[in-house]
CSV table of C-alpha atoms and ligand atoms in Angstrom, one decimal:
chain,number,residue,atom,x,y,z
A,1,UNK,CA,27.0,5.0,1.3
A,2,UNK,CA,25.7,4.3,4.8
A,3,UNK,CA,26.9,0.8,5.1
A,4,UNK,CA,30.5,1.1,4.0
A,5,UNK,CA,31.4,3.4,7.0
A,6,UNK,CA,30.0,1.3,9.8
A,7,UNK,CA,33.4,0.0,10.7
A,8,UNK,CA,34.8,3.5,11.2
A,9,UNK,CA,31.8,4.6,13.2
A,10,UNK,CA,32.8,2.7,16.3
A,11,UNK,CA,36.2,4.3,16.3
A,12,UNK,CA,34.8,7.8,16.1
A,13,UNK,CA,32.4,7.1,19.0
A,14,UNK,CA,35.4,6.6,21.1
A,15,UNK,CA,37.0,9.8,20.0
A,16,UNK,CA,34.0,12.0,20.5
A,17,UNK,CA,31.8,10.3,23.0
A,18,UNK,CA,28.8,11.3,20.9
A,19,UNK,CA,26.5,8.7,19.4
A,20,UNK,CA,26.5,9.2,15.6
A,21,UNK,CA,25.8,5.6,14.8
A,22,UNK,CA,23.7,6.7,11.8
A,23,UNK,CA,26.4,8.8,10.2
A,24,UNK,CA,29.1,7.6,7.9
A,25,UNK,CA,32.7,8.7,8.5
A,26,UNK,CA,32.5,11.5,5.9
A,27,UNK,CA,29.2,12.6,7.4
A,28,UNK,CA,30.8,12.8,10.8
A,29,UNK,CA,33.5,14.9,9.3
A,30,UNK,CA,30.9,17.2,7.8
A,31,UNK,CA,29.1,17.6,11.1
A,32,UNK,CA,32.4,18.3,12.9
A,33,UNK,CA,33.3,20.9,10.3
A,34,UNK,CA,30.0,22.7,10.8
A,35,UNK,CA,30.5,22.8,14.6
A,36,UNK,CA,34.0,24.1,14.2
A,37,UNK,CA,32.7,27.1,12.4
A,38,UNK,CA,29.8,28.0,14.8
A,39,UNK,CA,31.4,31.2,16.3
A,40,UNK,CA,32.6,32.3,12.8
A,41,UNK,CA,29.2,31.6,11.3
A,42,UNK,CA,27.6,34.0,13.8
A,43,UNK,CA,30.3,36.6,12.8
A,44,UNK,CA,29.4,36.2,9.2
A,45,UNK,CA,25.8,36.7,10.0
A,46,UNK,CA,26.5,39.8,12.0
A,47,UNK,CA,28.6,41.2,9.2
A,48,UNK,CA,25.8,40.8,6.7
A,49,UNK,CA,23.0,41.9,9.0
A,50,UNK,CA,24.9,45.2,9.9
A,51,UNK,CA,24.2,46.3,6.3
A,52,UNK,CA,20.7,47.5,5.7
A,53,UNK,CA,19.3,45.7,2.7
A,54,UNK,CA,15.7,46.7,2.4
A,55,UNK,CA,14.4,45.6,-1.0
A,56,UNK,CA,14.3,49.2,-2.1
A,57,UNK,CA,18.0,49.8,-1.1
A,58,UNK,CA,19.8,48.3,-4.0
A,59,UNK,CA,23.3,49.4,-2.8
A,60,UNK,CA,22.7,47.6,0.5
A,61,UNK,CA,21.4,44.5,-1.2
A,62,UNK,CA,24.4,44.4,-3.5
A,63,UNK,CA,26.8,44.9,-0.6
A,64,UNK,CA,25.3,41.9,1.2
A,65,UNK,CA,25.6,40.0,-2.0
A,66,UNK,CA,29.3,40.9,-2.2
A,67,UNK,CA,29.9,39.4,1.3
A,68,UNK,CA,28.2,36.1,0.4
A,69,UNK,CA,29.8,36.1,-3.1
A,70,UNK,CA,33.3,36.2,-1.6
A,71,UNK,CA,32.5,33.2,0.6
A,72,UNK,CA,31.2,31.2,-2.3
A,73,UNK,CA,34.2,32.2,-4.5
A,74,UNK,CA,36.5,30.8,-1.8
A,75,UNK,CA,34.6,27.5,-1.9
A,76,UNK,CA,35.3,27.1,-5.6
A,77,UNK,CA,31.9,28.3,-6.9
A,78,UNK,CA,31.6,30.3,-10.1
A,79,UNK,CA,29.7,33.4,-9.1
A,80,UNK,CA,28.0,36.1,-11.1
A,81,UNK,CA,25.7,39.0,-10.5
A,82,UNK,CA,22.5,39.3,-12.6
A,83,UNK,CA,21.4,42.9,-13.0
A,84,UNK,CA,17.7,43.7,-13.5
A,85,UNK,CA,16.5,46.4,-15.9
A,86,UNK,CA,16.9,49.9,-14.2
A,87,UNK,CA,13.1,50.6,-14.6
A,88,UNK,CA,12.5,47.7,-12.2
A,89,UNK,CA,14.3,49.5,-9.4
A,90,UNK,CA,15.7,46.3,-7.9
A,91,UNK,CA,19.3,45.3,-7.1
A,92,UNK,CA,19.4,42.0,-9.1
A,93,UNK,CA,20.5,38.6,-7.9
A,94,UNK,CA,23.6,36.7,-7.0
A,95,UNK,CA,24.1,33.3,-8.7
A,96,UNK,CA,26.7,30.7,-8.0
A,97,UNK,CA,27.4,27.4,-9.7
A,98,UNK,CA,29.5,24.3,-8.7
A,99,UNK,CA,29.9,21.6,-11.4
A,100,UNK,CA,30.8,18.2,-10.1
A,101,UNK,CA,30.1,15.5,-12.7
A,102,UNK,CA,27.0,13.5,-13.5
A,103,UNK,CA,25.2,13.3,-10.1
A,104,UNK,CA,22.0,15.0,-9.1
A,105,UNK,CA,21.7,18.7,-9.4
A,106,UNK,CA,20.6,20.7,-6.4
A,107,UNK,CA,19.4,24.3,-6.4
A,108,UNK,CA,19.7,26.2,-3.2
A,109,UNK,CA,17.6,29.4,-2.7
A,110,UNK,CA,18.1,32.4,-0.4
A,111,UNK,CA,17.4,36.1,-0.5
A,112,UNK,CA,19.5,39.1,0.2
A,113,UNK,CA,16.8,41.7,0.9
A,114,UNK,CA,14.7,42.3,4.0
A,115,UNK,CA,11.5,44.1,4.7
A,116,UNK,CA,13.4,46.7,6.8
A,117,UNK,CA,14.0,49.7,4.5
A,118,UNK,CA,16.6,52.3,5.0
A,119,UNK,CA,15.7,54.5,8.0
A,120,UNK,CA,13.8,51.7,9.8
A,121,UNK,CA,13.9,52.3,13.5
A,122,UNK,CA,14.6,48.6,14.1
A,123,UNK,CA,18.2,48.1,15.3
A,124,UNK,CA,20.3,46.3,12.8
A,125,UNK,CA,21.8,43.9,15.3
A,126,UNK,CA,21.1,43.6,19.0
A,127,UNK,CA,22.5,40.6,20.9
A,128,UNK,CA,20.2,39.3,23.7
A,129,UNK,CA,21.8,36.3,25.4
A,130,UNK,CA,21.3,33.3,23.2
A,131,UNK,CA,19.2,35.2,20.7
A,132,UNK,CA,19.7,38.1,18.4
A,133,UNK,CA,17.2,40.7,17.4
A,134,UNK,CA,17.7,42.6,14.2
A,135,UNK,CA,16.8,43.3,10.6
A,136,UNK,CA,16.4,40.1,8.7
A,137,UNK,CA,18.2,37.9,11.2
A,138,UNK,CA,15.8,35.0,10.6
A,139,UNK,CA,14.2,36.3,7.3
A,140,UNK,CA,16.5,35.4,6.0
A,141,UNK,CA,20.1,36.2,6.5
A,142,UNK,CA,20.3,33.4,9.1
A,143,UNK,CA,19.2,31.0,6.4
A,144,UNK,CA,21.7,32.4,3.9
A,145,UNK,CA,24.5,31.8,6.4
A,146,UNK,CA,23.2,28.2,7.0
A,147,UNK,CA,23.3,27.6,3.3
A,148,UNK,CA,26.9,28.9,3.0
A,149,UNK,CA,28.2,27.1,6.1
A,150,UNK,CA,26.6,23.8,5.0
A,151,UNK,CA,28.6,24.1,1.7
A,152,UNK,CA,31.8,25.1,3.5
A,153,UNK,CA,31.5,22.0,5.7
A,154,UNK,CA,31.0,19.8,2.6
A,155,UNK,CA,34.1,21.4,1.1
A,156,UNK,CA,36.3,20.9,4.1
A,157,UNK,CA,35.2,17.2,4.4
A,158,UNK,CA,36.1,16.7,0.7
A,159,UNK,CA,32.4,16.1,-0.1
A,160,UNK,CA,31.8,19.0,-2.4
A,161,UNK,CA,34.1,17.9,-5.3
A,162,UNK,CA,31.5,15.7,-7.0
A,163,UNK,CA,28.4,17.8,-6.2
A,164,UNK,CA,26.4,19.7,-8.7
A,165,UNK,CA,25.1,22.7,-6.8
A,166,UNK,CA,23.5,25.9,-8.0
A,167,UNK,CA,22.6,28.8,-5.8
A,168,UNK,CA,20.4,31.8,-6.3
A,169,UNK,CA,20.2,34.6,-3.8
A,170,UNK,CA,17.5,37.0,-5.0
A,171,UNK,CA,17.6,40.7,-4.2
A,172,UNK,CA,13.8,41.3,-4.2
A,173,UNK,CA,12.1,38.4,-2.5
A,174,UNK,CA,10.1,40.6,-0.1
A,175,UNK,CA,8.9,42.9,-2.9
A,176,UNK,CA,9.5,41.2,-6.2
A,177,UNK,CA,10.3,43.4,-9.1
A,178,UNK,CA,7.8,43.6,-12.0
A,179,UNK,CA,7.3,42.0,-14.4
A,180,UNK,CA,7.8,38.7,-12.6
A,181,UNK,CA,8.8,36.9,-15.9
A,182,UNK,CA,11.9,39.1,-15.8
A,183,UNK,CA,12.4,39.1,-12.0
A,184,UNK,CA,12.3,35.3,-11.8
A,185,UNK,CA,13.2,34.2,-15.3
A,186,UNK,CA,16.7,33.1,-14.3
A,187,UNK,CA,15.4,31.3,-11.3
A,188,UNK,CA,12.9,29.4,-13.4
A,189,UNK,CA,15.6,28.4,-15.8
A,190,UNK,CA,17.7,27.1,-12.9
A,191,UNK,CA,14.7,25.3,-11.5
A,192,UNK,CA,14.1,23.5,-14.8
A,193,UNK,CA,17.6,21.9,-14.8
A,194,UNK,CA,17.5,21.1,-11.0
A,195,UNK,CA,16.6,17.7,-9.6
A,196,UNK,CA,15.9,19.2,-6.2
A,197,UNK,CA,15.4,22.7,-4.9
A,198,UNK,CA,16.1,23.6,-1.2
A,199,UNK,CA,15.0,26.9,0.1
A,200,UNK,CA,16.4,28.4,3.3
A,201,UNK,CA,13.5,30.5,4.5
A,202,UNK,CA,13.0,30.5,8.3
A,203,UNK,CA,12.0,27.3,9.9
A,204,UNK,CA,9.0,27.1,12.2
A,205,UNK,CA,8.3,24.9,15.2
A,206,UNK,CA,4.9,23.3,15.4
A,207,UNK,CA,3.8,21.6,18.6
A,208,UNK,CA,7.4,21.7,19.7
A,209,UNK,CA,8.7,19.9,16.6
A,210,UNK,CA,10.8,21.5,13.9
A,211,UNK,CA,9.1,21.7,10.5
A,212,UNK,CA,9.8,22.1,6.8
A,213,UNK,CA,7.4,23.1,4.1
A,214,UNK,CA,6.5,20.9,1.1
A,215,UNK,CA,3.7,23.1,0.0
A,216,UNK,CA,3.1,26.8,-0.1
A,217,UNK,CA,0.0,28.7,-1.2
A,218,UNK,CA,-0.2,31.0,-4.1
A,219,UNK,CA,-0.3,34.7,-3.5
A,220,UNK,CA,-2.5,36.7,-5.8
A,221,UNK,CA,-5.1,39.5,-5.7
A,222,UNK,CA,-8.4,40.6,-7.0
A,223,UNK,CA,-10.1,43.9,-7.6
A,224,UNK,CA,-13.9,44.2,-7.4
A,225,UNK,CA,-15.5,47.2,-9.1
A,226,UNK,CA,-19.2,47.9,-8.6
A,227,UNK,CA,-21.4,50.5,-10.3
A,228,UNK,CA,-24.7,51.9,-9.2
A,229,UNK,CA,-26.9,55.0,-10.1
A,230,UNK,CA,-26.2,58.2,-8.3
A,231,UNK,CA,-29.7,59.5,-7.2
A,232,UNK,CA,-31.4,60.9,-4.1
A,233,UNK,CA,-31.3,58.5,-1.2
A,234,UNK,CA,-35.0,58.6,-0.8
A,235,UNK,CA,-35.4,56.5,-3.9
A,236,UNK,CA,-33.1,53.7,-2.8
A,237,UNK,CA,-34.6,50.2,-3.3
A,238,UNK,CA,-36.9,51.6,-6.0
A,239,UNK,CA,-36.9,50.2,-9.5
A,240,UNK,CA,-35.8,53.5,-10.9
A,241,UNK,CA,-32.9,54.3,-8.6
A,242,UNK,CA,-31.8,50.9,-7.6
A,243,UNK,CA,-29.8,49.8,-4.5
A,244,UNK,CA,-26.5,51.6,-5.2
A,245,UNK,CA,-22.9,50.3,-5.4
A,246,UNK,CA,-22.4,49.9,-1.7
A,247,UNK,CA,-25.3,47.5,-1.0
A,248,UNK,CA,-24.3,45.5,-4.1
A,249,UNK,CA,-20.7,45.3,-2.8
A,250,UNK,CA,-22.0,44.1,0.6
A,251,UNK,CA,-24.1,41.4,-1.2
A,252,UNK,CA,-21.1,40.2,-3.1
A,253,UNK,CA,-18.7,40.1,-0.2
A,254,UNK,CA,-21.2,38.3,1.9
A,255,UNK,CA,-21.8,35.7,-0.8
A,256,UNK,CA,-18.0,35.1,-1.1
A,257,UNK,CA,-18.0,34.4,2.6
A,258,UNK,CA,-21.0,32.1,2.5
A,259,UNK,CA,-20.2,30.2,-0.7
A,260,UNK,CA,-16.5,30.2,-1.5
A,261,UNK,CA,-14.7,29.2,1.8
A,262,UNK,CA,-13.0,25.8,1.8
A,263,UNK,CA,-10.0,24.3,3.6
A,264,UNK,CA,-6.6,25.8,2.6
A,265,UNK,CA,-8.3,28.6,0.6
A,266,UNK,CA,-8.4,32.2,1.9
A,267,UNK,CA,-9.5,35.5,0.4
A,268,UNK,CA,-9.4,38.7,2.3
A,269,UNK,CA,-10.9,42.0,1.4
A,270,UNK,CA,-8.3,44.4,2.7
A,271,UNK,CA,-9.7,47.7,1.5
A,272,UNK,CA,-13.2,48.8,0.7
A,273,UNK,CA,-14.2,52.2,-0.5
A,274,UNK,CA,-17.4,53.6,-2.0
A,275,UNK,CA,-19.4,56.8,-2.6
A,276,UNK,CA,-20.2,59.1,-5.5
A,277,UNK,CA,-16.6,59.2,-6.7
A,278,UNK,CA,-13.7,57.0,-5.7
A,279,UNK,CA,-10.0,56.8,-6.5
A,280,UNK,CA,-7.0,54.7,-5.4
A,281,UNK,CA,-3.3,55.5,-5.4
A,282,UNK,CA,-1.2,52.3,-5.8
A,283,UNK,CA,2.1,53.8,-4.6
A,284,UNK,CA,0.7,54.8,-1.2
A,285,UNK,CA,-2.0,52.1,-0.9
A,286,UNK,CA,-4.5,54.9,-0.2
A,287,UNK,CA,-8.1,55.2,-1.3
A,288,UNK,CA,-10.2,58.3,-1.3
A,289,UNK,CA,-14.0,58.6,-1.6
A,290,UNK,CA,-16.4,61.4,-2.0
A,291,UNK,CA,-20.0,60.9,-1.1
A,292,UNK,CA,-23.0,62.0,1.0
A,293,UNK,CA,-25.4,60.1,3.1
A,294,UNK,CA,-28.3,61.4,1.1
A,295,UNK,CA,-26.9,60.2,-2.3
A,296,UNK,CA,-27.0,56.6,-3.5
A,297,UNK,CA,-23.5,55.4,-4.0
A,298,UNK,CA,-22.4,55.3,-7.7
A,299,UNK,CA,-19.0,53.7,-7.3
A,300,UNK,CA,-17.4,51.1,-4.9
A,301,UNK,CA,-14.2,49.1,-5.1
A,302,UNK,CA,-12.7,46.3,-3.0
A,303,UNK,CA,-9.1,45.2,-3.1
A,304,UNK,CA,-8.4,41.7,-1.8
A,305,UNK,CA,-6.0,38.8,-1.9
A,306,UNK,CA,-6.5,35.2,-2.7
A,307,UNK,CA,-4.3,32.2,-1.5
A,308,UNK,CA,-4.7,28.7,-2.6
A,309,UNK,CA,-2.8,25.4,-2.6
A,310,UNK,CA,-3.3,24.0,-6.1
A,311,UNK,CA,-4.0,25.5,-9.5
A,312,UNK,CA,-7.4,23.6,-9.4
A,313,UNK,CA,-8.4,25.2,-6.2
A,314,UNK,CA,-7.5,28.6,-7.5
A,315,UNK,CA,-9.5,28.1,-10.6
A,316,UNK,CA,-12.5,26.8,-8.6
A,317,UNK,CA,-12.4,29.9,-6.3
A,318,UNK,CA,-12.1,32.3,-9.2
A,319,UNK,CA,-15.0,30.7,-11.0
A,320,UNK,CA,-17.3,30.9,-7.9
A,321,UNK,CA,-16.3,34.5,-7.2
A,322,UNK,CA,-16.9,35.4,-10.9
A,323,UNK,CA,-20.3,33.8,-10.9
A,324,UNK,CA,-21.3,35.7,-7.7
A,325,UNK,CA,-20.1,39.0,-9.2
A,326,UNK,CA,-21.8,38.6,-12.6
A,327,UNK,CA,-25.2,37.2,-11.6
A,328,UNK,CA,-27.9,38.1,-9.0
A,329,UNK,CA,-26.9,41.8,-9.1
A,330,UNK,CA,-29.2,44.0,-7.1
A,331,UNK,CA,-31.5,46.3,-9.2
A,332,UNK,CA,-29.7,49.2,-10.8
A,333,UNK,CA,-26.2,47.8,-10.2
A,334,UNK,CA,-23.4,46.0,-12.1
A,335,UNK,CA,-20.1,44.6,-11.0
A,336,UNK,CA,-16.8,43.2,-12.5
A,337,UNK,CA,-13.9,41.4,-10.8
A,338,UNK,CA,-10.3,41.0,-12.1
A,339,UNK,CA,-7.7,38.6,-10.7
A,340,UNK,CA,-3.9,38.6,-10.6
A,341,UNK,CA,-1.4,36.0,-9.5
A,342,UNK,CA,2.1,36.8,-8.3
A,343,UNK,CA,3.3,33.6,-6.7
A,344,UNK,CA,2.2,30.3,-8.3
A,345,UNK,CA,1.0,27.7,-5.8
A,346,UNK,CA,3.2,24.8,-4.7
A,347,UNK,CA,0.9,21.9,-4.0
A,348,UNK,CA,2.1,19.0,-1.8
A,349,UNK,CA,3.4,16.1,-3.9
A,350,UNK,CA,4.6,12.6,-3.2
A,351,UNK,CA,8.2,13.5,-4.4
A,352,UNK,CA,8.2,16.5,-2.1
A,353,UNK,CA,7.1,14.3,0.9
A,354,UNK,CA,9.9,11.9,0.2
A,355,UNK,CA,12.4,14.8,0.0
A,356,UNK,CA,11.1,16.0,3.4
A,357,UNK,CA,11.6,12.5,4.8
A,358,UNK,CA,15.2,12.5,3.7
A,359,UNK,CA,15.7,15.8,5.4
A,360,UNK,CA,14.0,14.5,8.6
A,361,UNK,CA,16.2,11.4,8.5
A,362,UNK,CA,19.4,13.5,8.1
A,363,UNK,CA,18.3,15.4,11.2
A,364,UNK,CA,17.5,12.3,13.2
A,365,UNK,CA,20.8,10.7,12.2
A,366,UNK,CA,22.6,13.7,13.4
A,367,UNK,CA,20.8,13.5,16.8
A,368,UNK,CA,18.7,16.6,16.1
A,369,UNK,CA,15.2,15.1,16.1
A,370,UNK,CA,12.6,14.5,13.5
A,371,UNK,CA,11.2,17.2,11.2
A,372,UNK,CA,7.5,17.4,10.4
A,373,UNK,CA,5.9,19.1,7.5
A,374,UNK,CA,4.2,22.4,8.1
A,375,UNK,CA,0.6,23.1,7.3
A,376,UNK,CA,0.8,25.5,4.3
A,377,UNK,CA,-1.9,27.7,5.8
A,378,UNK,CA,0.6,28.7,8.5
A,379,UNK,CA,3.0,30.5,6.1
A,380,UNK,CA,3.0,33.0,3.3
A,381,UNK,CA,4.4,32.8,-0.2
A,382,UNK,CA,8.1,32.4,-1.1
A,383,UNK,CA,10.5,32.2,-4.0
A,384,UNK,CA,10.6,28.4,-4.0
A,385,UNK,CA,7.1,28.5,-5.6
A,386,UNK,CA,8.6,29.8,-8.9
A,387,UNK,CA,10.6,26.6,-9.3
A,388,UNK,CA,8.0,24.2,-7.8
A,389,UNK,CA,6.4,23.5,-11.2
A,390,UNK,CA,9.7,22.2,-12.6
A,391,UNK,CA,11.5,20.4,-9.7
A,392,UNK,CA,11.0,18.8,-6.3
A,393,UNK,CA,11.3,21.4,-3.6
A,394,UNK,CA,11.1,21.9,0.1
A,395,UNK,CA,11.4,25.1,2.1
A,396,UNK,CA,12.1,26.1,5.7
A,397,UNK,CA,15.7,24.9,5.9
A,398,UNK,CA,16.7,28.2,7.4
A,399,UNK,CA,17.1,29.7,10.9
A,400,UNK,CA,14.6,29.7,13.7
A,401,UNK,CA,13.3,32.9,15.2
A,402,UNK,CA,10.2,34.9,16.1
A,403,UNK,CA,8.4,37.8,14.6
A,404,UNK,CA,9.7,37.8,11.0
A,405,UNK,CA,8.8,41.1,9.3
A,406,UNK,CA,8.0,42.8,12.6
A,407,UNK,CA,10.0,45.2,14.8
A,408,UNK,CA,10.8,42.3,17.1
A,409,UNK,CA,12.2,39.9,14.5
A,410,UNK,CA,14.7,37.7,16.3
A,411,UNK,CA,16.8,34.6,15.9
A,412,UNK,CA,17.7,31.6,18.1
A,413,UNK,CA,21.5,31.6,17.6
A,414,UNK,CA,21.8,27.8,18.1
A,415,UNK,CA,19.5,27.3,15.1
A,416,UNK,CA,22.3,28.3,12.7
A,417,UNK,CA,24.5,25.3,13.7
A,418,UNK,CA,21.5,23.0,13.7
A,419,UNK,CA,20.3,24.1,10.3
A,420,UNK,CA,23.8,23.9,8.8
A,421,UNK,CA,24.3,20.3,10.1
A,422,UNK,CA,20.9,19.2,8.6
A,423,UNK,CA,21.4,21.0,5.3
A,424,UNK,CA,24.9,19.8,4.8
A,425,UNK,CA,23.9,16.2,5.4
A,426,UNK,CA,20.9,16.5,3.1
A,427,UNK,CA,22.9,18.1,0.3
A,428,UNK,CA,25.6,15.5,0.7
A,429,UNK,CA,23.2,12.6,0.5
A,430,UNK,CA,21.3,14.1,-2.5
A,431,UNK,CA,24.4,14.8,-4.5
A,432,UNK,CA,26.6,11.8,-3.9
B,501,ZN,ZN1,12.1,35.6,3.4
């Protein structure tokens, strides 16, 4: 597909004065179509950012979904809304499908929700020169608009007709509904029939070079529960009274730190509480503890997270932690640990690396520079991980900005056009 257009390339160079020697005629039309839409793309972004769509605001999430749905309908996609069970308290997801024959099938992922709930003091949209500050501008409505504009450019260049493309915009990426089997069941089914999955979460720069992700770490948690004997503090360390729950907790956490750390693995105790009686309220993430300095602690608990790059690494970490918890307990104490996993890990693969190279080549060919792969320890978990076990995926095809999830989340406006050019070329090359 690259060779047959060489003759036409020279002509186009004359017309535009831009060196696109690496792009076919169709690809040059695709790039031109993206650029023509640059002002309108920003308007589409503004329109969708002006609606608050915090994960727990289902009306807002659905309203943003309606905006994108209308755009995809106009491009010839079959669209549908998938509702989630009411008990889950989530808006559901927007799905769009374009059938185009027997070529490779590409799954594109975005999300409609943001971390900014209704009543957030962060302004929805605040233009600042060549940047915009606002709710979800780079995480990830900017990426959603890039996805849509890339497809629009393919359509207007006549390059969408023979493409098999499926899209899922989830409504609960920032706080996935439970159970996850229900919340991500449709996505997993789409992942199973896809040859490639491209996710449009924000793109990071590393050492001045744009990056994409071929690996993302799991996100899971653990709860450590420690028991001691409540007794007068004067007996602490004695055979009869023992060391108490808090000393045992300290032993365990210190052993985790000394024995379990390895590259790409992290585990963070985020909350520790102990005393005579303890309790924890999940809905407010608040612990309470009753105890006195002259009483040996009977109860202690620790809530932590655990992030790893491969199932093997996760298993190794859990086994080491389990061994530390269940042996070597201080006198008079006992401990248990339980683990949970919310996002499966997406380990780096050769196929993923090749896909990232294609993405980088598309960028270079369009004169937008190479794209490196991002160290997975530099980013959190994301939806692409649910399909990673079934297809070849990369993430980070979205917009560029700073401070995602913070009050200062912003977006570099020019990154919309850049992202749409790269994504359109990649989808074109994968589907033709
Ligand atoms: Zn996101």
